[in-house]
Amino acid sequence: MEHQTGHHGNFIMSNVTVLDGGFATQLSVHVGKSIDGDPLWSARFNATDPNAVFKTHLDFLEAGAEAIMTNTYQASIEGYVEYLNLNEDTSLNLIKSTVRVAQMARNHFLAKASVDERRSIPLLVASIGPYGAHLHDGSEYTGRYSTEVSMDTIQKWHRPRIDACLEAGVDVLGIETIPCKMEAEALLDMMCDEYPTVRFWISFQCKDNQHLANGELFSETVNSLWTKARLRRNKNLLALGVNCVHPQIVTPLFRSVNEKKQPESRIPLIVYPNSGEVYTVEDGWQGREDCVPLEHYVPQWIDLGAQFIGGCCRTYARDIKRIKQTVINHANSNHCH
């Protein structure tokens, strides 16, 4: 990554990249309504209110995010054809224009930024959600399709969106909320074979503090993917980790991967969890008052090898601001010891 630890103004830059937060969550501030339950989720607003999408990116940049993710998690050709009555070409163009909205937000932010802020240009990350997301049956939280579809089918489904995002100009592919090892392997193979120069990460959906949503062991999956990338001489896999999970399960998951490794052989990890609230279709999001603020966990995640930290569902720009401050404080306090 560009920013290794070094003096930067009067604070130490850490080698942790702060990500943005829950896109749909912050977007609801601008569109004035909850987005949960829409089959296209926040991806509908790429067509209906791109200005709100622009403002949402800007909120995260102004809060200190060093990477912003495009609003393409649930943007698939199938979904746009079915729910917006677009054809394949228009769907792909909508995905490209969604990337351009994020670029515009970054340009706008940099134009107003101080010289110091401009030193590290925020990364533009394409949000590449799982195959299960377009099925709109919750299977991205179970991964049950891993026994029903082939790796080839999964690659075919991902390819057009990946190509569209790369064509429009992103820095990194954020392959996220992957529920099963099979889909991760299909994507890793595809990245090594077809996109060897593209930087990417893979983050998983987990059902508890040991297992992926589909039941495989997180530690075994992460170790095996990292080893495979190394054997394929792929230096562009930036990190492996988790997103859209309860923050409480992250530390044990990370321990299972890195705790027994020497610092130099640790796998770089990524985490952007939910706020800790729990979602049910009947009641929506519950439990705000019981949440431990995410920044509370940040030092332990960094100590276990997290190099990318942000938020997912129910995390706002203000949460990212606090995470960023914690990352800076942690780098400073380590530097003083």
Coordinates of N, CA, C and O in Angstrom, one line a residue, residues 188-251:
L188 N -10.7 -16.2 -6.9 CA -9.2 -16.1 -6.8 C -8.6 -16.6 -8.1 O -7.7 -16.0 -8.6
D189 N -9.1 -17.8 -8.6 CA -8.6 -18.3 -9.8 C -8.7 -17.3 -11.0 O -7.8 -17.1 -11.8
M190 N -9.9 -16.7 -11.0 CA -10.2 -15.8 -12.1 C -9.3 -14.6 -12.0 O -8.8 -14.1 -13.0
M191 N -9.0 -14.1 -10.8 CA -8.2 -12.9 -10.7 C -6.7 -13.3 -11.1 O -6.1 -12.5 -11.8
C192 N -6.3 -14.5 -10.7 CA -4.9 -14.9 -11.1 C -4.8 -15.1 -12.6 O -3.8 -14.7 -13.2
D193 N -5.8 -15.7 -13.2 CA -5.8 -16.1 -14.6 C -6.0 -14.9 -15.5 O -5.3 -14.7 -16.5
E194 N -7.1 -14.1 -15.2 CA -7.6 -13.1 -16.2 C -7.2 -11.7 -15.8 O -7.2 -10.8 -16.7
Y195 N -7.0 -11.4 -14.5 CA -6.7 -10.0 -14.1 C -5.5 -10.0 -13.2 O -5.5 -9.5 -12.1
P196 N -4.3 -10.5 -13.7 CA -3.2 -10.7 -12.9 C -2.6 -9.4 -12.3 O -1.9 -9.4 -11.3
T197 N -2.9 -8.2 -13.0 CA -2.3 -6.9 -12.5 C -3.3 -6.1 -11.6 O -3.0 -5.0 -11.2
V198 N -4.5 -6.7 -11.3 CA -5.5 -5.9 -10.6 C -5.4 -6.3 -9.1 O -5.4 -7.4 -8.7
R199 N -5.4 -5.2 -8.3 CA -5.4 -5.4 -6.8 C -6.8 -5.8 -6.3 O -7.7 -5.2 -6.8
F200 N -6.8 -6.6 -5.3 CA -8.2 -7.0 -4.9 C -8.1 -7.5 -3.4 O -7.0 -7.8 -2.9
W201 N -9.2 -7.6 -2.8 CA -9.3 -8.3 -1.5 C -10.5 -9.2 -1.5 O -11.3 -9.1 -2.4
I202 N -10.5 -10.2 -0.6 CA -11.7 -11.1 -0.5 C -12.1 -11.0 1.0 O -11.3 -11.3 1.8
S203 N -13.3 -10.7 1.2 CA -13.8 -10.7 2.6 C -15.1 -11.6 2.7 O -15.9 -11.6 1.8
F204 N -15.2 -12.2 3.8 CA -16.2 -13.3 4.0 C -17.4 -12.9 4.9 O -17.2 -12.0 5.8
Q205 N -18.5 -13.5 4.7 CA -19.6 -13.5 5.6 C -19.5 -14.7 6.5 O -19.2 -15.8 6.0
C206 N -19.5 -14.5 7.8 CA -19.3 -15.6 8.8 C -20.5 -15.8 9.7 O -21.2 -14.8 10.0
K207 N -20.8 -17.0 10.1 CA -22.0 -17.2 10.9 C -21.7 -17.3 12.4 O -22.6 -17.1 13.2
D208 N -20.4 -17.5 12.7 CA -20.0 -17.4 14.1 C -18.5 -17.1 14.2 O -17.9 -16.8 13.2
N209 N -17.9 -17.3 15.4 CA -16.5 -16.9 15.5 C -15.5 -17.9 15.0 O -14.3 -17.7 15.3
Q210 N -16.0 -18.8 14.2 CA -15.0 -19.8 13.6 C -15.3 -20.1 12.2 O -14.4 -20.5 11.4
H211 N -16.6 -20.0 11.8 CA -17.0 -20.6 10.5 C -17.5 -19.5 9.5 O -18.2 -18.6 9.9
L212 N -17.3 -19.8 8.2 CA -17.9 -19.0 7.2 C -19.4 -19.3 7.2 O -19.9 -20.3 7.8
A213 N -20.2 -18.5 6.6 CA -21.7 -18.7 6.5 C -22.0 -20.1 6.1 O -23.0 -20.7 6.6
N214 N -21.2 -20.6 5.2 CA -21.5 -21.9 4.6 C -21.0 -23.1 5.5 O -21.2 -24.2 5.2
G215 N -20.3 -22.8 6.6 CA -19.9 -23.8 7.5 C -18.4 -24.2 7.5 O -17.9 -24.9 8.3
E216 N -17.7 -23.7 6.4 CA -16.2 -24.0 6.4 C -15.5 -23.2 7.5 O -15.9 -22.1 7.9
L217 N -14.3 -23.7 7.9 CA -13.5 -23.0 8.9 C -12.9 -21.8 8.3 O -12.3 -21.9 7.2
F218 N -13.1 -20.6 8.9 CA -12.5 -19.4 8.4 C -11.0 -19.5 8.3 O -10.4 -19.1 7.3
S219 N -10.3 -20.0 9.4 CA -8.9 -20.0 9.4 C -8.3 -20.9 8.3 O -7.4 -20.5 7.6
E220 N -9.0 -22.0 8.1 CA -8.5 -23.0 7.0 C -8.7 -22.3 5.6 O -7.8 -22.4 4.8
T221 N -9.8 -21.7 5.4 CA -10.1 -21.1 4.1 C -9.1 -19.9 3.8 O -8.5 -19.9 2.7
V222 N -8.9 -19.1 4.8 CA -8.0 -17.9 4.6 C -6.6 -18.4 4.4 O -5.9 -17.9 3.4
N223 N -6.1 -19.3 5.2 CA -4.7 -19.9 5.0 C -4.6 -20.5 3.6 O -3.6 -20.3 2.9
S224 N -5.6 -21.3 3.2 CA -5.5 -22.0 1.9 C -5.5 -21.0 0.7 O -4.7 -21.1 -0.2
L225 N -6.4 -20.0 0.8 CA -6.4 -19.0 -0.3 C -5.1 -18.2 -0.4 O -4.6 -17.9 -1.5
W226 N -4.6 -17.8 0.8 CA -3.3 -17.0 0.8 C -2.2 -17.8 0.2 O -1.4 -17.3 -0.6
T227 N -2.1 -19.1 0.6 CA -1.1 -19.9 0.1 C -1.2 -20.1 -1.4 O -0.2 -20.0 -2.1
K228 N -2.4 -20.3 -1.8 CA -2.7 -20.5 -3.3 C -2.3 -19.2 -4.1 O -1.6 -19.3 -5.1
A229 N -2.6 -18.0 -3.5 CA -2.2 -16.8 -4.2 C -0.7 -16.7 -4.3 O -0.1 -16.3 -5.3
R230 N 0.0 -17.1 -3.2 CA 1.4 -17.0 -3.2 C 2.0 -18.0 -4.2 O 3.0 -17.7 -4.9
L231 N 1.5 -19.2 -4.3 CA 1.9 -20.2 -5.2 C 1.7 -19.7 -6.7 O 2.5 -20.0 -7.6
R232 N 0.7 -19.0 -6.9 CA 0.4 -18.5 -8.2 C 1.2 -17.2 -8.5 O 1.0 -16.5 -9.5
R233 N 2.0 -16.8 -7.5 CA 2.8 -15.6 -7.6 C 2.0 -14.3 -7.7 O 2.4 -13.4 -8.4
N234 N 0.8 -14.4 -7.1 CA -0.1 -13.2 -7.2 C 0.2 -12.3 -6.0 O -0.1 -12.6 -4.9
K235 N 0.8 -11.1 -6.3 CA 1.1 -10.2 -5.2 C 0.0 -9.1 -5.1 O 0.2 -8.2 -4.3
N236 N -1.1 -9.3 -5.8 CA -2.1 -8.3 -5.8 C -3.3 -8.6 -4.9 O -4.2 -7.8 -4.8
L237 N -3.2 -9.8 -4.2 CA -4.3 -10.0 -3.2 C -3.8 -9.2 -1.9 O -2.9 -9.6 -1.3
L238 N -4.6 -8.1 -1.6 CA -4.1 -7.2 -0.6 C -4.4 -7.7 0.8 O -3.7 -7.4 1.7
A239 N -5.6 -8.4 0.9 CA -6.0 -8.9 2.3 C -7.1 -9.9 2.2 O -7.8 -9.9 1.1
L240 N -7.3 -10.6 3.2 CA -8.5 -11.5 3.4 C -9.1 -11.2 4.7 O -8.4 -10.8 5.6
G241 N -10.4 -11.4 4.8 CA -11.0 -11.0 6.1 C -12.5 -11.2 6.1 O -13.1 -12.1 5.5
V242 N -13.2 -10.3 6.8 CA -14.6 -10.4 7.0 C -15.3 -9.0 6.8 O -14.7 -8.0 7.1
N243 N -16.6 -9.1 6.4 CA -17.4 -7.9 6.4 C -18.9 -8.3 6.7 O -19.2 -9.4 6.6
C244 N -19.7 -7.3 7.1 CA -21.1 -7.5 7.3 C -21.3 -8.6 8.4 O -22.2 -9.4 8.3
V245 N -20.5 -8.6 9.4 CA -20.6 -9.5 10.5 C -20.7 -8.8 11.8 O -20.5 -7.6 11.9
H246 N -21.1 -9.4 12.9 CA -21.2 -8.8 14.2 C -19.8 -8.5 14.7 O -18.9 -9.4 14.6
P247 N -19.5 -7.3 15.2 CA -18.1 -7.0 15.5 C -17.5 -7.9 16.6 O -16.3 -8.1 16.6
Q248 N -18.4 -8.5 17.4 CA -17.9 -9.4 18.5 C -17.1 -10.6 18.0 O -16.3 -11.2 18.7
I249 N -17.5 -11.1 16.8 CA -16.9 -12.4 16.4 C -15.5 -12.1 15.7 O -14.8 -13.1 15.3
V250 N -15.2 -10.9 15.4 CA -14.0 -10.6 14.6 C -12.7 -11.0 15.2 O -11.9 -11.7 14.6
T251 N -12.5 -10.6 16.5 CA -11.2 -10.9 17.2 C -11.0 -12.4 17.2 O -9.9 -12.8 16.8

